[in-house]
Amino acid sequence: MELNGRRVSRETQERLEHFLGLFQKWSKAINLSAPSTLKDAWERHIADSAQIFQLQPHAGNWVDLGSGGGFPGVVTAIFLAELKDGWVHLVESNNKKAAFLRTALRETGARGSVHPVRIEDAVADLPVCDFVSARALADLDKLLEFVDPFAIRNEKIRAYFHKGRDYRSEVANAHGRWAFDLVEHKSAVEMDSVVLEISNLRHLV
């Protein structure tokens, strides 16, 4: 099958479909996502999250912040299973959501682990990471504040954030406290949305 115009192996497709089934099942019991997004969950969540790995399709250590329902962290971990290399550290302080994420990783054979800690405390628990991801978590200024401790440990770290149509105001606001290189990737799923790729992060204030 194809996902965002790119070929996906049958094994990865089956893993993604199994993960989506788990997500929909658990969503009935705990609040993993807004109910309005469940109907089109493949496009709204799976395809949207897959863009992260498709932009950075290499093995490496990822940290996924505020993993919640597993987007994009579990999706990235499923793609890494095909590479048989790389790892995703999913940071989620909510115990019920953390339990869901552990189940999803185990049942799909994805390459990841769950860290049930606050984002601010996560860096002490994790190895040096190459990449950071987050989706529907916070505005860009706050996200960069979360990334900063990881960037101090690895100045070459790259961050990938899904953002909606108002992203330009978030970028302008973030430039008040941060310097960074920015690449805007137009979303293949949502019109007017982007994936922001950030590197060379430096704290100004």
PDB file of C-alpha atoms in Angstrom:
ATOM      1  CA  MET A   1       0.000   0.000   0.000  1.00  0.00           C
ATOM      2  CA  GLU A   2       0.924   3.669  -0.235  1.00  0.00           C
ATOM      3  CA  LEU A   3       0.867   6.172   2.620  1.00  0.00           C
ATOM      4  CA  ASN A   4       1.221   9.854   1.728  1.00  0.00           C
ATOM      5  CA  GLY A   5       2.272   8.720  -1.734  1.00  0.00           C
ATOM      6  CA  ARG A   6       5.048   6.463  -0.458  1.00  0.00           C
ATOM      7  CA  ARG A   7       5.223   2.688  -0.503  1.00  0.00           C
ATOM      8  CA  VAL A   8       4.688   0.907   2.825  1.00  0.00           C
ATOM      9  CA  SER A   9       5.474  -2.784   3.312  1.00  0.00           C
ATOM     10  CA  ARG A  10       2.692  -5.238   4.080  1.00  0.00           C
ATOM     11  CA  GLU A  11       4.205  -5.965   7.504  1.00  0.00           C
ATOM     12  CA  THR A  12       4.304  -2.281   8.449  1.00  0.00           C
ATOM     13  CA  GLN A  13       0.769  -1.804   7.147  1.00  0.00           C
ATOM     14  CA  GLU A  14      -0.464  -4.676   9.341  1.00  0.00           C
ATOM     15  CA  ARG A  15       1.298  -3.229  12.366  1.00  0.00           C
ATOM     16  CA  LEU A  16      -0.224   0.205  11.734  1.00  0.00           C
ATOM     17  CA  GLU A  17      -3.686  -1.299  11.314  1.00  0.00           C
ATOM     18  CA  HIS A  18      -3.324  -3.278  14.538  1.00  0.00           C
ATOM     19  CA  PHE A  19      -2.186  -0.162  16.366  1.00  0.00           C
ATOM     20  CA  LEU A  20      -5.165   1.794  15.038  1.00  0.00           C
ATOM     21  CA  GLY A  21      -7.501  -0.947  16.255  1.00  0.00           C
ATOM     22  CA  LEU A  22      -5.968  -0.773  19.729  1.00  0.00           C
ATOM     23  CA  PHE A  23      -6.217   3.007  19.715  1.00  0.00           C
ATOM     24  CA  GLN A  24      -9.922   2.922  18.837  1.00  0.00           C
ATOM     25  CA  LYS A  25     -10.626   0.227  21.425  1.00  0.00           C
ATOM     26  CA  TRP A  26      -8.805   2.017  24.250  1.00  0.00           C
ATOM     27  CA  SER A  27     -10.308   5.369  23.252  1.00  0.00           C
ATOM     28  CA  LYS A  28     -13.687   4.064  24.398  1.00  0.00           C
ATOM     29  CA  ALA A  29     -12.328   3.680  27.922  1.00  0.00           C
ATOM     30  CA  ILE A  30      -9.803   6.498  28.299  1.00  0.00           C
ATOM     31  CA  ASN A  31      -9.487   9.884  26.632  1.00  0.00           C
ATOM     32  CA  LEU A  32      -6.827   9.294  23.991  1.00  0.00           C
ATOM     33  CA  SER A  33      -8.208  11.701  21.408  1.00  0.00           C
ATOM     34  CA  ALA A  34     -11.171  13.906  20.621  1.00  0.00           C
ATOM     35  CA  PRO A  35     -14.137  11.661  19.652  1.00  0.00           C
ATOM     36  CA  SER A  36     -14.611  13.684  16.452  1.00  0.00           C
ATOM     37  CA  THR A  37     -11.256  12.450  15.118  1.00  0.00           C
ATOM     38  CA  LEU A  38     -11.975   8.735  15.518  1.00  0.00           C
ATOM     39  CA  LYS A  39     -14.081   8.395  12.357  1.00  0.00           C
ATOM     40  CA  ASP A  40     -11.212   9.391  10.062  1.00  0.00           C
ATOM     41  CA  ALA A  41      -8.478   8.114  12.370  1.00  0.00           C
ATOM     42  CA  TRP A  42      -6.350   6.547   9.619  1.00  0.00           C
ATOM     43  CA  GLU A  43      -5.970   9.851   7.781  1.00  0.00           C
ATOM     44  CA  ARG A  44      -6.124  12.192  10.783  1.00  0.00           C
ATOM     45  CA  HIS A  45      -3.723  10.238  12.969  1.00  0.00           C
ATOM     46  CA  ILE A  46      -1.820   7.440  11.184  1.00  0.00           C
ATOM     47  CA  ALA A  47      -1.090   9.201   7.873  1.00  0.00           C
ATOM     48  CA  ASP A  48      -0.429  12.504   9.621  1.00  0.00           C
ATOM     49  CA  SER A  49       1.998  10.897  12.081  1.00  0.00           C
ATOM     50  CA  ALA A  50       3.750   8.886   9.343  1.00  0.00           C
ATOM     51  CA  GLN A  51       5.024  12.139   7.856  1.00  0.00           C
ATOM     52  CA  ILE A  52       7.586  12.400  10.655  1.00  0.00           C
ATOM     53  CA  PHE A  53       9.386   9.175   9.726  1.00  0.00           C
ATOM     54  CA  GLN A  54       8.970   9.922   6.027  1.00  0.00           C
ATOM     55  CA  LEU A  55      10.819  13.204   6.560  1.00  0.00           C
ATOM     56  CA  GLN A  56      13.514  11.524   8.680  1.00  0.00           C
ATOM     57  CA  PRO A  57      13.624   7.860   7.557  1.00  0.00           C
ATOM     58  CA  HIS A  58      16.822   6.939   9.377  1.00  0.00           C
ATOM     59  CA  ALA A  59      17.567   4.920  12.473  1.00  0.00           C
ATOM     60  CA  GLY A  60      18.329   6.934  15.562  1.00  0.00           C
ATOM     61  CA  ASN A  61      17.216   7.682  19.101  1.00  0.00           C
ATOM     62  CA  TRP A  62      13.926   9.583  19.233  1.00  0.00           C
ATOM     63  CA  VAL A  63      12.166  11.191  22.165  1.00  0.00           C
ATOM     64  CA  ASP A  64       8.432  11.714  21.649  1.00  0.00           C
ATOM     65  CA  LEU A  65       7.073  14.307  24.082  1.00  0.00           C
ATOM     66  CA  GLY A  66       3.599  13.995  25.579  1.00  0.00           C
ATOM     67  CA  SER A  67       2.953  10.811  23.616  1.00  0.00           C
ATOM     68  CA  GLY A  68      -0.706  10.463  24.678  1.00  0.00           C
ATOM     69  CA  GLY A  69      -2.436   8.275  22.103  1.00  0.00           C
ATOM     70  CA  GLY A  70       0.846   7.325  20.433  1.00  0.00           C
ATOM     71  CA  PHE A  71       0.942   9.883  17.646  1.00  0.00           C
ATOM     72  CA  PRO A  72       3.485  10.225  16.225  1.00  0.00           C
ATOM     73  CA  GLY A  73       5.690   8.215  18.620  1.00  0.00           C
ATOM     74  CA  VAL A  74       4.259   4.721  18.186  1.00  0.00           C
ATOM     75  CA  VAL A  75       3.922   5.225  14.423  1.00  0.00           C
ATOM     76  CA  THR A  76       7.610   6.139  14.201  1.00  0.00           C
ATOM     77  CA  ALA A  77       8.484   3.127  16.380  1.00  0.00           C
ATOM     78  CA  ILE A  78       6.535   0.863  14.005  1.00  0.00           C
ATOM     79  CA  PHE A  79       8.485   2.160  11.014  1.00  0.00           C
ATOM     80  CA  LEU A  80      11.750   1.625  12.907  1.00  0.00           C
ATOM     81  CA  ALA A  81      10.757  -2.020  13.438  1.00  0.00           C
ATOM     82  CA  GLU A  82      11.129  -2.479   9.702  1.00  0.00           C
ATOM     83  CA  LEU A  83      14.646  -1.021   9.866  1.00  0.00           C
ATOM     84  CA  LYS A  84      15.445  -3.240  12.858  1.00  0.00           C
ATOM     85  CA  ASP A  85      17.323  -0.278  14.314  1.00  0.00           C
ATOM     86  CA  GLY A  86      16.629   2.956  16.179  1.00  0.00           C
ATOM     87  CA  TRP A  87      14.418   3.529  19.223  1.00  0.00           C
ATOM     88  CA  VAL A  88      11.613   5.839  20.343  1.00  0.00           C
ATOM     89  CA  HIS A  89      11.399   6.970  23.968  1.00  0.00           C
ATOM     90  CA  LEU A  90       7.768   7.876  24.580  1.00  0.00           C
ATOM     91  CA  VAL A  91       7.308  10.358  27.436  1.00  0.00           C
ATOM     92  CA  GLU A  92       3.817  10.266  28.962  1.00  0.00           C
ATOM     93  CA  SER A  93       3.093  11.076  32.609  1.00  0.00           C
ATOM     94  CA  ASN A  94      -0.546   9.908  32.569  1.00  0.00           C
ATOM     95  CA  ASN A  95      -0.491   6.320  33.872  1.00  0.00           C
ATOM     96  CA  LYS A  96      -3.522   5.139  31.886  1.00  0.00           C
ATOM     97  CA  LYS A  97      -2.124   6.494  28.652  1.00  0.00           C
ATOM     98  CA  ALA A  98       1.291   5.056  29.500  1.00  0.00           C
ATOM     99  CA  ALA A  99      -0.346   1.632  29.953  1.00  0.00           C
ATOM    100  CA  PHE A 100      -1.951   1.964  26.523  1.00  0.00           C
ATOM    101  CA  LEU A 101       1.374   2.906  24.949  1.00  0.00           C
ATOM    102  CA  ARG A 102       3.121  -0.106  26.494  1.00  0.00           C
ATOM    103  CA  THR A 103       0.393  -2.378  25.131  1.00  0.00           C
ATOM    104  CA  ALA A 104       0.649  -0.811  21.671  1.00  0.00           C
ATOM    105  CA  LEU A 105       4.428  -1.210  21.534  1.00  0.00           C
ATOM    106  CA  ARG A 106       4.283  -4.796  22.755  1.00  0.00           C
ATOM    107  CA  GLU A 107       1.509  -5.959  20.429  1.00  0.00           C
ATOM    108  CA  THR A 108       2.903  -4.296  17.306  1.00  0.00           C
ATOM    109  CA  GLY A 109       6.545  -5.227  17.916  1.00  0.00           C
ATOM    110  CA  ALA A 110       7.472  -1.552  17.610  1.00  0.00           C
ATOM    111  CA  ARG A 111      10.888  -0.310  18.687  1.00  0.00           C
ATOM    112  CA  GLY A 112      10.143   1.880  21.680  1.00  0.00           C
ATOM    113  CA  SER A 113       9.728   2.181  25.432  1.00  0.00           C
ATOM    114  CA  VAL A 114       7.514   4.270  27.693  1.00  0.00           C
ATOM    115  CA  HIS A 115       8.734   6.713  30.319  1.00  0.00           C
ATOM    116  CA  PRO A 116       5.896   7.666  32.721  1.00  0.00           C
ATOM    117  CA  VAL A 117       7.470  10.930  33.880  1.00  0.00           C
ATOM    118  CA  ARG A 118       6.884  14.639  33.392  1.00  0.00           C
ATOM    119  CA  ILE A 119       8.576  16.054  30.311  1.00  0.00           C
ATOM    120  CA  GLU A 120      10.701  18.368  32.446  1.00  0.00           C
ATOM    121  CA  ASP A 121      12.130  15.335  34.271  1.00  0.00           C
ATOM    122  CA  ALA A 122      12.583  13.069  31.256  1.00  0.00           C
ATOM    123  CA  VAL A 123      16.043  14.117  30.109  1.00  0.00           C
ATOM    124  CA  ALA A 124      17.661  12.576  33.198  1.00  0.00           C
ATOM    125  CA  ASP A 125      16.094   9.181  32.346  1.00  0.00           C
ATOM    126  CA  LEU A 126      17.024   9.068  28.680  1.00  0.00           C
ATOM    127  CA  PRO A 127      20.153   8.537  26.603  1.00  0.00           C
ATOM    128  CA  VAL A 128      21.379  11.245  24.246  1.00  0.00           C
ATOM    129  CA  CYS A 129      18.737  11.581  21.524  1.00  0.00           C
ATOM    130  CA  ASP A 130      19.037  12.466  17.849  1.00  0.00           C
ATOM    131  CA  PHE A 131      15.463  13.535  17.162  1.00  0.00           C
ATOM    132  CA  VAL A 132      12.466  14.977  19.012  1.00  0.00           C
ATOM    133  CA  SER A 133       8.800  14.827  18.028  1.00  0.00           C
ATOM    134  CA  ALA A 134       5.554  16.148  19.460  1.00  0.00           C
ATOM    135  CA  ARG A 135       2.011  16.563  18.179  1.00  0.00           C
ATOM    136  CA  ALA A 136      -0.844  18.652  19.589  1.00  0.00           C
ATOM    137  CA  LEU A 137       1.108  19.301  22.783  1.00  0.00           C
ATOM    138  CA  ALA A 138       1.958  23.002  23.227  1.00  0.00           C
ATOM    139  CA  ASP A 139       2.844  26.182  21.371  1.00  0.00           C
ATOM    140  CA  LEU A 140       6.262  26.374  19.740  1.00  0.00           C
ATOM    141  CA  ASP A 141       7.890  28.495  22.446  1.00  0.00           C
ATOM    142  CA  LYS A 142       6.976  25.915  25.090  1.00  0.00           C
ATOM    143  CA  LEU A 143       8.048  23.025  22.855  1.00  0.00           C
ATOM    144  CA  LEU A 144      11.477  24.589  22.402  1.00  0.00           C
ATOM    145  CA  GLU A 145      11.724  24.981  26.162  1.00  0.00           C
ATOM    146  CA  PHE A 146      11.118  21.220  26.423  1.00  0.00           C
ATOM    147  CA  VAL A 147      13.704  20.481  23.723  1.00  0.00           C
ATOM    148  CA  ASP A 148      16.424  22.730  25.139  1.00  0.00           C
ATOM    149  CA  PRO A 149      17.792  20.236  27.748  1.00  0.00           C
ATOM    150  CA  PHE A 150      18.081  17.594  25.019  1.00  0.00           C
ATOM    151  CA  ALA A 151      19.780  20.088  22.677  1.00  0.00           C
ATOM    152  CA  ILE A 152      22.334  20.918  25.375  1.00  0.00           C
ATOM    153  CA  ARG A 153      23.349  17.248  25.352  1.00  0.00           C
ATOM    154  CA  ASN A 154      23.339  17.003  21.544  1.00  0.00           C
ATOM    155  CA  GLU A 155      23.692  20.249  19.597  1.00  0.00           C
ATOM    156  CA  LYS A 156      22.879  18.411  16.343  1.00  0.00           C
ATOM    157  CA  ILE A 157      19.453  17.293  17.545  1.00  0.00           C
ATOM    158  CA  ARG A 158      16.509  17.874  15.178  1.00  0.00           C
ATOM    159  CA  ALA A 159      12.920  18.426  16.244  1.00  0.00           C
ATOM    160  CA  TYR A 160       9.753  17.740  14.251  1.00  0.00           C
ATOM    161  CA  PHE A 161       6.466  19.364  15.259  1.00  0.00           C
ATOM    162  CA  HIS A 162       3.045  19.210  13.625  1.00  0.00           C
ATOM    163  CA  LYS A 163       1.449  22.648  13.481  1.00  0.00           C
ATOM    164  CA  GLY A 164      -1.784  24.093  12.117  1.00  0.00           C
ATOM    165  CA  ARG A 165      -2.525  27.183  10.059  1.00  0.00           C
ATOM    166  CA  ASP A 166      -1.547  29.653  12.816  1.00  0.00           C
ATOM    167  CA  TYR A 167       2.006  28.346  13.027  1.00  0.00           C
ATOM    168  CA  ARG A 168       3.593  31.575  11.729  1.00  0.00           C
ATOM    169  CA  SER A 169       2.530  33.517  14.804  1.00  0.00           C
ATOM    170  CA  GLU A 170       4.012  30.783  17.005  1.00  0.00           C
ATOM    171  CA  VAL A 171       7.281  30.956  15.076  1.00  0.00           C
ATOM    172  CA  ALA A 172       7.407  34.745  15.420  1.00  0.00           C
ATOM    173  CA  ASN A 173       6.724  34.525  19.140  1.00  0.00           C
ATOM    174  CA  ALA A 174       9.368  31.836  19.679  1.00  0.00           C
ATOM    175  CA  HIS A 175      12.012  34.004  18.008  1.00  0.00           C
ATOM    176  CA  GLY A 176      11.761  36.286  21.020  1.00  0.00           C
ATOM    177  CA  ARG A 177      13.560  33.734  23.181  1.00  0.00           C
ATOM    178  CA  TRP A 178      15.176  31.309  20.750  1.00  0.00           C
ATOM    179  CA  ALA A 179      17.393  31.207  17.691  1.00  0.00           C
ATOM    180  CA  PHE A 180      16.964  28.205  15.413  1.00  0.00           C
ATOM    181  CA  ASP A 181      17.061  27.012  11.832  1.00  0.00           C
ATOM    182  CA  LEU A 182      13.630  26.223  10.434  1.00  0.00           C
ATOM    183  CA  VAL A 183      12.333  24.177   7.513  1.00  0.00           C
ATOM    184  CA  GLU A 184       8.590  24.242   6.851  1.00  0.00           C
ATOM    185  CA  HIS A 185       7.269  21.000   5.344  1.00  0.00           C
ATOM    186  CA  LYS A 186       3.764  21.349   3.921  1.00  0.00           C
ATOM    187  CA  SER A 187       1.467  18.676   5.302  1.00  0.00           C
ATOM    188  CA  ALA A 188       0.510  15.874   2.936  1.00  0.00           C
ATOM    189  CA  VAL A 189      -2.655  15.334   4.992  1.00  0.00           C
ATOM    190  CA  GLU A 190      -4.047  18.646   6.257  1.00  0.00           C
ATOM    191  CA  MET A 191      -4.358  21.717   4.066  1.00  0.00           C
ATOM    192  CA  ASP A 192      -2.695  24.792   5.617  1.00  0.00           C
ATOM    193  CA  SER A 193      -0.853  22.583   8.142  1.00  0.00           C
ATOM    194  CA  VAL A 194       2.879  21.966   8.318  1.00  0.00           C
ATOM    195  CA  VAL A 195       5.554  19.906   9.964  1.00  0.00           C
ATOM    196  CA  LEU A 196       8.200  22.225  11.354  1.00  0.00           C
ATOM    197  CA  GLU A 197      11.765  20.870  11.286  1.00  0.00           C
ATOM    198  CA  ILE A 198      13.974  22.704  13.778  1.00  0.00           C
ATOM    199  CA  SER A 199      17.721  22.458  14.246  1.00  0.00           C
ATOM    200  CA  ASN A 200      20.585  24.467  15.768  1.00  0.00           C
ATOM    201  CA  LEU A 201      18.448  25.541  18.709  1.00  0.00           C
ATOM    202  CA  ARG A 202      19.958  28.250  20.929  1.00  0.00           C
ATOM    203  CA  HIS A 203      18.460  29.962  23.965  1.00  0.00           C
ATOM    204  CA  LEU A 204      18.661  33.771  23.678  1.00  0.00           C
ATOM    205  CA  VAL A 205      17.085  34.978  26.930  1.00  0.00           C
TER     206      VAL A 205
END
